[in-house]
XYZ file of C-alpha atoms in Angstrom:
571
model
C -45.560 -21.390 18.755
C -43.235 -18.411 19.254
C -40.239 -19.880 21.074
C -36.951 -18.852 22.622
C -35.339 -19.766 19.294
C -37.798 -17.489 17.466
C -37.009 -14.628 19.828
C -33.278 -15.135 19.354
C -33.698 -14.899 15.577
C -35.703 -11.691 15.995
C -32.967 -10.303 18.255
C -30.433 -11.009 15.521
C -32.532 -9.031 13.035
C -32.895 -6.139 15.485
C -29.111 -6.079 15.901
C -28.515 -5.814 12.149
C -27.237 -9.362 11.661
C -27.698 -10.332 8.007
C -26.124 -13.796 8.034
C -25.949 -16.801 10.309
C -22.915 -18.910 9.411
C -24.283 -22.235 10.556
C -23.138 -25.772 11.216
C -26.252 -27.375 12.709
C -26.337 -30.472 14.903
C -28.595 -32.637 17.061
C -28.795 -29.832 19.650
C -30.581 -27.389 17.309
C -34.117 -28.756 16.654
C -35.703 -25.673 18.212
C -33.633 -23.311 16.075
C -34.137 -25.333 12.883
C -37.901 -25.370 13.533
C -37.971 -21.616 14.235
C -36.141 -20.921 10.972
C -38.595 -23.083 9.014
C -41.582 -21.451 10.760
C -40.304 -17.949 9.995
C -39.807 -18.785 6.333
C -43.254 -20.382 6.089
C -44.918 -17.322 7.606
C -42.827 -14.683 5.850
C -41.080 -13.367 8.962
C -37.709 -11.748 8.272
C -34.708 -13.641 9.619
C -31.014 -13.555 8.740
C -29.916 -15.586 5.734
C -28.496 -18.974 6.662
C -25.093 -19.846 5.197
C -24.400 -23.561 5.579
C -20.778 -24.075 6.598
C -19.431 -27.625 6.250
C -16.513 -26.592 8.459
C -16.867 -24.467 11.589
C -13.574 -22.594 11.261
C -14.461 -21.591 7.702
C -17.812 -20.275 8.936
C -16.288 -18.204 11.724
C -13.610 -16.880 9.366
C -16.392 -15.811 7.001
C -18.062 -13.891 9.836
C -14.667 -12.312 10.576
C -14.238 -11.206 6.950
C -17.810 -9.917 6.705
C -17.262 -7.640 9.712
C -13.957 -6.396 8.321
C -15.586 -5.383 5.038
C -18.826 -4.019 6.524
C -18.288 -3.032 10.161
C -21.331 -5.107 11.168
C -20.900 -8.213 13.386
C -22.583 -11.449 12.284
C -23.664 -14.685 13.967
C -22.025 -18.112 13.960
C -23.972 -21.222 15.012
C -22.181 -24.439 15.932
C -22.872 -27.814 17.535
C -22.347 -28.247 21.312
C -18.786 -28.638 22.604
C -17.626 -30.547 19.510
C -18.547 -27.697 17.200
C -17.153 -25.186 19.664
C -13.802 -26.956 19.578
C -13.973 -27.220 15.792
C -14.011 -23.417 15.593
C -10.358 -23.938 16.407
C -7.980 -21.148 15.460
C -10.776 -18.882 14.207
C -11.556 -18.178 17.870
C -7.956 -17.099 18.434
C -7.991 -14.929 15.297
C -11.216 -13.159 16.263
C -9.952 -12.488 19.790
C -6.523 -11.231 18.728
C -7.933 -9.382 15.726
C -10.619 -7.772 17.928
C -13.332 -8.956 15.564
C -16.827 -8.731 17.039
C -19.270 -11.566 16.306
C -21.786 -13.651 18.203
C -21.239 -17.388 18.499
C -24.182 -19.539 19.565
C -23.668 -23.184 20.424
C -26.311 -25.655 21.418
C -25.858 -27.849 24.477
C -26.831 -31.393 25.372
C -30.322 -31.627 26.848
C -30.499 -31.584 30.642
C -33.443 -34.008 30.906
C -33.459 -37.653 29.846
C -36.926 -39.064 30.470
C -39.060 -36.877 28.233
C -39.825 -34.348 30.984
C -39.641 -31.441 28.511
C -39.702 -30.911 24.763
C -36.168 -31.516 23.531
C -35.291 -34.132 26.157
C -32.492 -36.556 25.298
C -33.356 -39.014 22.543
C -29.974 -39.783 20.911
C -26.982 -41.590 22.419
C -24.580 -38.814 21.459
C -26.245 -36.419 23.877
C -24.714 -38.217 26.860
C -21.276 -38.268 25.249
C -21.315 -34.592 24.263
C -22.295 -33.330 27.711
C -19.209 -31.784 29.309
C -18.517 -30.055 32.619
C -17.801 -26.561 31.311
C -18.610 -26.031 27.647
C -18.288 -22.252 27.918
C -14.856 -22.715 29.452
C -13.532 -24.053 26.145
C -13.493 -20.528 24.729
C -13.879 -18.304 27.796
C -10.288 -17.095 27.669
C -10.896 -15.679 24.181
C -14.355 -14.169 24.604
C -15.400 -10.717 25.775
C -18.539 -12.276 27.251
C -20.072 -15.705 27.651
C -23.456 -16.770 28.988
C -26.105 -19.493 28.839
C -29.642 -18.982 27.579
C -31.936 -20.460 30.235
C -35.298 -18.919 29.324
C -37.046 -17.129 26.513
C -38.162 -14.405 28.895
C -34.880 -12.527 28.563
C -33.192 -14.088 25.516
C -33.324 -10.806 23.613
C -31.699 -8.959 26.492
C -28.947 -11.590 26.645
C -28.284 -11.324 22.877
C -28.216 -7.530 22.916
C -25.987 -7.376 25.982
C -23.590 -9.797 24.314
C -23.452 -7.703 21.137
C -23.131 -4.449 23.091
C -19.999 -5.895 24.688
C -18.752 -7.267 21.358
C -19.121 -3.837 19.716
C -17.512 -1.823 22.524
C -13.758 -1.201 22.417
C -11.697 -3.224 22.578
C -14.035 -5.222 20.380
C -14.166 -9.000 20.220
C -16.251 -12.173 19.947
C -18.921 -13.284 22.400
C -20.288 -16.767 23.114
C -23.756 -17.964 24.072
C -25.009 -21.507 24.552
C -28.426 -23.001 25.124
C -29.714 -26.512 25.709
C -32.564 -27.921 23.654
C -35.246 -27.559 26.347
C -35.109 -23.770 26.893
C -34.663 -23.150 23.156
C -37.985 -25.016 22.560
C -39.987 -23.174 25.214
C -42.701 -20.642 24.444
C -41.443 -17.076 24.776
C -43.069 -13.655 24.950
C -42.899 -11.467 21.862
C -41.125 -8.199 22.570
C -39.920 -5.276 20.487
C -36.527 -3.890 21.493
C -35.625 -0.209 21.461
C -32.156 -0.604 19.923
C -31.198 2.991 20.776
C -30.775 1.662 24.333
C -28.232 -0.975 23.322
C -25.532 1.040 21.581
C -21.833 0.359 22.071
C -19.921 2.379 24.636
C -18.986 5.733 23.129
C -15.296 6.174 22.228
C -12.903 8.061 24.482
C -10.557 10.828 23.433
C -7.345 12.017 25.003
C -7.602 14.014 28.223
C -6.928 17.730 27.848
C -3.569 17.390 29.578
C -2.595 14.558 27.261
C -3.379 16.619 24.165
C -1.212 19.457 25.472
C 1.688 17.178 26.395
C 1.698 15.363 23.066
C 1.278 18.546 21.040
C 4.204 20.147 22.874
C 6.364 17.061 22.292
C 5.454 17.064 18.585
C 6.289 20.744 18.311
C 9.769 20.137 19.779
C 10.618 16.968 17.878
C 12.973 16.939 14.926
C 11.917 13.573 13.472
C 8.485 12.568 14.880
C 7.198 9.137 13.852
C 3.879 7.330 14.280
C 3.913 3.514 14.425
C 0.643 1.692 13.860
C -0.743 -1.757 13.047
C -4.524 -1.519 13.011
C -5.609 2.114 12.986
C -7.154 1.228 9.612
C -9.990 -0.719 11.234
C -11.793 2.604 10.948
C -11.367 4.383 7.591
C -12.058 7.670 9.371
C -8.958 7.069 11.491
C -6.843 6.718 8.342
C -8.170 10.051 7.115
C -7.403 11.633 10.497
C -3.902 10.128 10.515
C -3.134 11.523 7.049
C -4.420 14.944 8.046
C -2.302 15.038 11.236
C 0.844 13.840 9.494
C 0.468 16.330 6.659
C -0.108 19.145 9.144
C 2.986 18.373 11.215
C 5.316 16.467 8.860
C 5.113 13.224 10.830
C 6.368 9.975 9.289
C 4.355 6.744 9.464
C 5.729 3.242 9.917
C 3.461 0.192 9.907
C 4.440 -2.655 12.200
C 2.854 -6.019 11.393
C -0.064 -4.298 9.619
C -3.320 -6.224 9.540
C -5.226 -3.436 7.779
C -4.485 -0.608 5.374
C -3.321 2.202 7.655
C -1.756 4.893 5.440
C -1.497 5.605 1.686
C 1.648 3.957 0.350
C 2.202 6.679 -2.231
C 2.319 9.402 0.406
C 5.940 10.582 0.889
C 5.462 10.340 4.657
C 4.867 6.569 4.367
C 7.988 4.702 5.503
C 7.011 1.093 4.869
C 6.166 -1.838 7.089
C 8.219 -4.058 9.366
C 7.615 -7.672 10.340
C 10.211 -10.206 11.526
C 13.123 -8.823 9.513
C 16.297 -9.272 11.597
C 17.557 -5.722 11.120
C 17.147 -2.302 12.641
C 14.474 -0.240 10.936
C 16.024 2.977 9.657
C 13.016 5.199 10.311
C 12.576 3.883 13.846
C 16.254 4.531 14.585
C 16.036 8.092 13.240
C 12.945 9.150 15.186
C 13.395 11.221 18.335
C 9.657 11.014 19.140
C 7.641 7.843 18.572
C 3.861 7.767 19.021
C 2.495 4.227 18.967
C -1.143 4.266 17.853
C -3.136 1.021 17.836
C -0.362 -1.557 17.667
C 0.127 -4.826 19.517
C 3.768 -5.283 18.459
C 5.212 -1.907 17.448
C 8.724 -3.386 17.218
C 10.708 -6.519 18.075
C 13.441 -5.261 20.416
C 16.018 -7.964 19.639
C 16.011 -6.753 16.018
C 14.733 -3.196 15.917
C 13.736 -0.512 18.424
C 13.679 3.257 18.918
C 16.915 5.114 19.473
C 18.119 5.559 23.062
C 16.606 8.739 24.407
C 13.669 8.795 21.995
C 10.417 9.788 23.676
C 7.685 7.153 23.360
C 3.949 7.765 23.789
C 1.188 5.181 23.418
C -2.455 5.593 22.297
C -4.500 2.421 21.958
C -7.941 0.885 22.427
C -6.153 -1.574 24.739
C -2.868 -0.020 25.887
C -2.373 -2.501 28.727
C -2.722 -5.489 26.346
C -4.640 -7.361 29.011
C -4.513 -10.658 27.116
C -0.713 -10.514 26.787
C 1.240 -11.858 29.782
C 4.364 -10.059 28.525
C 4.211 -6.567 27.032
C 6.179 -3.356 27.599
C 7.336 -0.613 25.222
C 8.814 1.865 27.734
C 6.220 4.528 26.982
C 6.379 7.793 28.901
C 2.569 7.997 28.820
C -0.149 5.562 27.731
C -3.758 6.479 27.055
C -6.769 4.306 26.340
C -8.406 6.286 23.560
C -10.120 5.968 20.211
C -7.566 6.613 17.466
C -9.847 8.764 15.301
C -10.792 11.012 18.191
C -7.229 11.314 19.498
C -5.696 12.052 16.108
C -8.270 14.745 15.351
C -7.644 16.298 18.771
C -3.913 16.457 18.081
C -4.348 17.844 14.569
C -6.679 20.535 15.828
C -4.260 21.551 18.590
C -1.224 21.600 16.324
C -3.070 23.642 13.697
C -3.831 26.188 16.373
C -0.218 26.312 17.531
C 1.104 27.312 14.114
C 4.215 25.150 13.755
C 7.101 26.872 11.914
C 6.861 25.998 8.197
C 10.625 25.480 7.966
C 10.513 22.831 10.720
C 7.722 20.965 8.911
C 9.635 21.170 5.633
C 12.763 19.724 7.248
C 10.771 16.823 8.668
C 9.096 16.142 5.336
C 12.422 16.235 3.517
C 13.970 13.665 5.868
C 11.009 11.287 5.646
C 10.600 11.784 1.893
C 14.218 10.789 1.360
C 13.622 7.486 3.172
C 10.300 7.014 1.356
C 11.878 7.389 -2.085
C 14.795 5.122 -1.193
C 12.429 2.408 -0.023
C 10.116 2.810 -3.031
C 13.010 2.328 -5.446
C 14.247 -0.750 -3.581
C 10.783 -2.295 -3.625
C 10.290 -1.700 -7.333
C 13.638 -3.299 -8.188
C 12.426 -6.539 -6.587
C 9.538 -6.729 -9.081
C 11.808 -7.272 -12.063
C 10.975 -10.052 -14.496
C 12.827 -13.148 -13.221
C 15.496 -13.889 -15.813
C 16.348 -17.261 -14.272
C 12.863 -18.599 -15.005
C 11.857 -18.901 -11.317
C 8.745 -16.910 -10.413
C 9.330 -14.589 -7.461
C 6.538 -13.565 -5.059
C 7.379 -9.917 -5.745
C 6.898 -10.362 -9.486
C 3.674 -12.284 -8.898
C 2.136 -9.613 -6.657
C 3.154 -6.890 -9.129
C 1.332 -8.832 -11.875
C -1.820 -8.926 -9.765
C -1.520 -5.207 -8.983
C -1.320 -4.338 -12.672
C -4.423 -6.387 -13.530
C -6.911 -5.392 -10.807
C -8.975 -2.220 -10.499
C -8.768 0.391 -7.762
C -11.846 -1.000 -5.985
C -10.497 -4.539 -5.534
C -10.482 -5.915 -1.982
C -7.651 -8.110 -0.727
C -7.371 -10.760 1.956
C -3.895 -11.893 2.922
C -2.596 -14.877 4.833
C 0.696 -15.100 3.020
C 2.802 -15.570 6.202
C 6.467 -15.476 5.113
C 5.288 -13.306 2.209
C 3.229 -10.879 4.286
C 5.727 -8.034 3.608
C 5.759 -8.890 -0.092
C 2.000 -8.526 -0.436
C 1.817 -5.219 1.437
C 4.903 -3.753 -0.272
C 4.047 -4.657 -3.838
C 0.302 -4.046 -3.822
C 1.235 -0.556 -2.580
C -2.348 0.348 -1.745
C -3.648 3.848 -1.099
C -7.255 3.219 -0.087
C -8.482 2.571 3.455
C -10.440 -0.644 3.862
C -8.777 -2.312 0.899
C -6.865 -5.166 2.593
C -7.529 -7.455 5.542
C -5.554 -9.990 7.557
C -6.694 -12.056 10.510
C -4.951 -10.090 13.253
C -4.008 -13.404 14.852
C -1.644 -16.273 14.331
C -3.842 -19.285 13.592
C -3.668 -20.261 9.939
C -6.663 -21.015 7.740
C -8.459 -17.656 7.841
C -8.107 -16.539 4.229
C -10.625 -18.705 2.361
C -13.561 -18.193 4.703
C -12.677 -14.523 5.129
C -12.760 -13.994 1.359
C -16.302 -15.412 1.283
C -17.337 -13.055 4.092
C -15.769 -10.039 2.384
C -17.566 -10.885 -0.866
C -20.915 -11.279 0.942
C -20.410 -7.866 2.537
C -19.398 -6.140 -0.714
C -20.750 -8.306 -3.554
C -19.984 -5.722 -6.264
C -16.222 -5.777 -5.533
C -13.574 -8.136 -6.887
C -11.958 -10.064 -4.031
C -8.432 -11.490 -4.164
C -6.982 -13.706 -1.429
C -3.245 -14.315 -1.076
C -2.180 -17.443 0.790
C 0.807 -19.637 1.333
C 0.417 -23.302 0.444
C 0.392 -24.223 4.138
C -2.320 -21.659 4.886
C -4.275 -22.914 1.887
C -4.479 -26.413 3.349
C -5.333 -25.080 6.803
C -8.235 -23.125 5.268
C -10.144 -26.359 4.389
C -10.374 -25.501 0.675
C -12.968 -28.178 -0.083
C -15.428 -26.459 2.289
C -14.388 -22.962 1.178
C -14.924 -23.560 -2.523
C -18.172 -25.475 -2.069
C -19.475 -22.473 -0.097
C -18.161 -19.996 -2.678
C -20.123 -21.756 -5.413
C -23.258 -22.349 -3.297
C -23.513 -18.738 -2.109
C -22.195 -17.066 -5.274
C -19.178 -15.436 -3.656
C -16.475 -15.941 -6.291
C -12.956 -14.753 -5.542
C -9.439 -15.187 -6.885
C -7.100 -17.140 -4.631
C -3.364 -16.808 -5.253
C -1.315 -19.633 -3.706
C 2.398 -19.062 -3.093
C 3.577 -22.652 -3.467
C 7.036 -23.159 -1.988
C 6.278 -26.815 -1.215
C 6.106 -26.506 2.541
C 6.040 -24.402 5.687
C 8.787 -21.824 5.324
C 8.086 -19.954 8.566
C 9.074 -22.818 10.943
C 12.318 -23.153 9.008
C 13.012 -19.424 9.287
C 12.259 -19.536 13.015
C 14.616 -22.453 13.619
C 17.454 -20.892 11.647
C 16.990 -17.517 13.346
C 17.687 -19.139 16.719
C 20.228 -21.717 15.508
C 21.894 -20.178 12.426
C 24.894 -22.502 12.668
C 23.297 -25.476 14.394
C 22.316 -28.921 13.229
C 19.103 -27.605 11.648
C 21.131 -25.327 9.365
C 23.032 -28.339 8.059
C 20.176 -30.862 7.991
C 18.912 -32.207 4.681
C 15.300 -31.950 5.896
C 13.442 -30.165 8.684
C 10.182 -32.116 8.214
C 8.266 -29.104 6.946
C 8.033 -29.827 3.220
C 5.041 -30.877 1.119
C 6.734 -32.944 -1.552
C 5.149 -33.833 -3.862
C 2.650 -30.969 -3.411
C -1.100 -31.553 -3.637
C -3.045 -30.277 -6.623
C -4.218 -27.152 -4.832
C -6.132 -25.694 -7.750
C -7.642 -29.085 -8.536
C -9.157 -29.280 -5.042
C -11.035 -26.038 -5.693
C -12.162 -27.214 -9.114
C -13.526 -30.459 -7.696
C -15.241 -28.871 -4.704
C -16.571 -25.685 -6.265
C -16.118 -25.763 -10.028
C -13.366 -23.170 -9.764
C -11.031 -22.067 -12.536
C -7.830 -23.983 -11.789
C -4.304 -23.225 -12.950
C -0.787 -24.057 -11.867
C 2.006 -21.800 -13.108
C 5.758 -22.382 -13.121
C 6.794 -20.185 -16.055
C 6.924 -16.415 -15.400
C 6.133 -15.741 -19.059
C 2.672 -17.299 -18.575
C 1.775 -15.676 -15.271
C 0.113 -12.438 -16.403
C -2.127 -14.178 -18.929
C -3.189 -16.827 -16.403
C -4.037 -14.222 -13.749
C -5.949 -12.197 -16.366
C -7.960 -15.298 -17.326
C -8.623 -16.072 -13.664
C -9.886 -12.546 -12.989
C -12.101 -12.714 -16.087
C -13.614 -15.943 -14.755
C -14.320 -14.377 -11.352
C -15.825 -11.191 -12.798
C -17.759 -12.492 -15.779
C -18.500 -16.162 -15.089
C -18.973 -15.613 -11.346
C -16.772 -18.593 -10.543
C -13.881 -18.664 -8.127
C -10.363 -19.139 -9.425
C -7.250 -20.616 -7.852
C -3.836 -19.859 -9.335
C -1.146 -22.088 -7.841
C 2.137 -20.219 -8.349
C 5.317 -22.238 -7.900
C 7.930 -20.025 -6.277
C 11.383 -21.098 -5.086
C 11.423 -24.214 -2.919
C 11.706 -23.351 0.748
């Protein structure tokens, strides 16, 4: 029988979903049966990826979208599985990662009135008042499947919303009874379900910004996630080269601008100091950034003009947000940047003005580059530094390698010392819930199986990522990747946060802040036990390059994952 579950699977195929990252439960008999029926009869359905942990599965869907641009499906078990998605829900919402989550629901009949009626004790316990409410605050759309008559329309509406800017996850649920019911077979015209077309700047906005750029002495663009679209990176480079505009990344979650370009001025995170480029700029254009600066540490100069272009300039999910922009526009970055470049090209900016801008930004670029490279020096005291470690990785990978980072207190280190030039080469969660990196690396590898994938993680993030589930999945689905663990024996970020607020308080003098992992677990050994991974722990800088080379050889030639546990200075 062709059921609601069958129709939902067909809707997934129509929408281009290749994988269902699944954690099945007692609420999915209809879906499990529909999958088995489709396989038996040769009907095409998405590949099922069994995920022993829900957050790992959703993180894999997140990574797959980042590396492919195509949203995938996540299937979980009633409200328990929905809650077990945990921080991955936060990361997808804050990282604007589109995906479709489907959760079953406890049956709504109990005396055998319909197929799928309650027959297990747990179905009374797992029935809650508002299952969709668990995640509603993070979803672009949520709904319940009540009939097979319109299940395809519900799926396609959900994905249309997920794919329209600002993008994000969507959530559907369905009880056993409707998912078992017979449904009509329909073919969907997918040309009628496209995402909302992107907006550009209004004509007046283009003129105002172009005039401001023409007048400025030191124009600067600040961005965090323009790199979600490689075409936007190309447009940003073209505009900046045309007009001599500098680029500063603030909390970058993507690759936004070539690091070797002399107009690249680095990236800023939580550093408690004024950024030199931001202080110099007399015109700042914020393009696709949630946190362009942290005002208690660093902000534009008094009198600097600020303009804002973003897919979500109002930051509707942020109760507190203001950057004192003169104008804000909701616009697609690629479209807006091309509009500005076209207008400025037509204006014919004086070459001497562009040269002066380039000279000022190039001076800062070279100064920063030299400072960064000095930090990569071989550690003469025998203690491996994160900067040295990242430089070793950079020297041993090829130009097509893809990176995932959840290195937290070492976020700046990874971005600075990889020094990447290619759009779409590095991904972070976009959110603040730890545990994304392992699942995301699996998703990235599924999306681009011919690429080498390297994930950087702190030891705290490594444990949050549920490495036993991650490395079982990596072996089962042949998605090997290299995982670099920065092992400082604890959570450094909470310590840094406490000392930033209380630099001379009791915490600064305390012998412990209850954030250490001493003695540390055998991180690499966990991966070896769960997924047969290459496992190494390194404390001697003289051994690091050879160990990383062996790990990469294992990933590339043996198709096994590798974990290199690098002991850096104790937090």
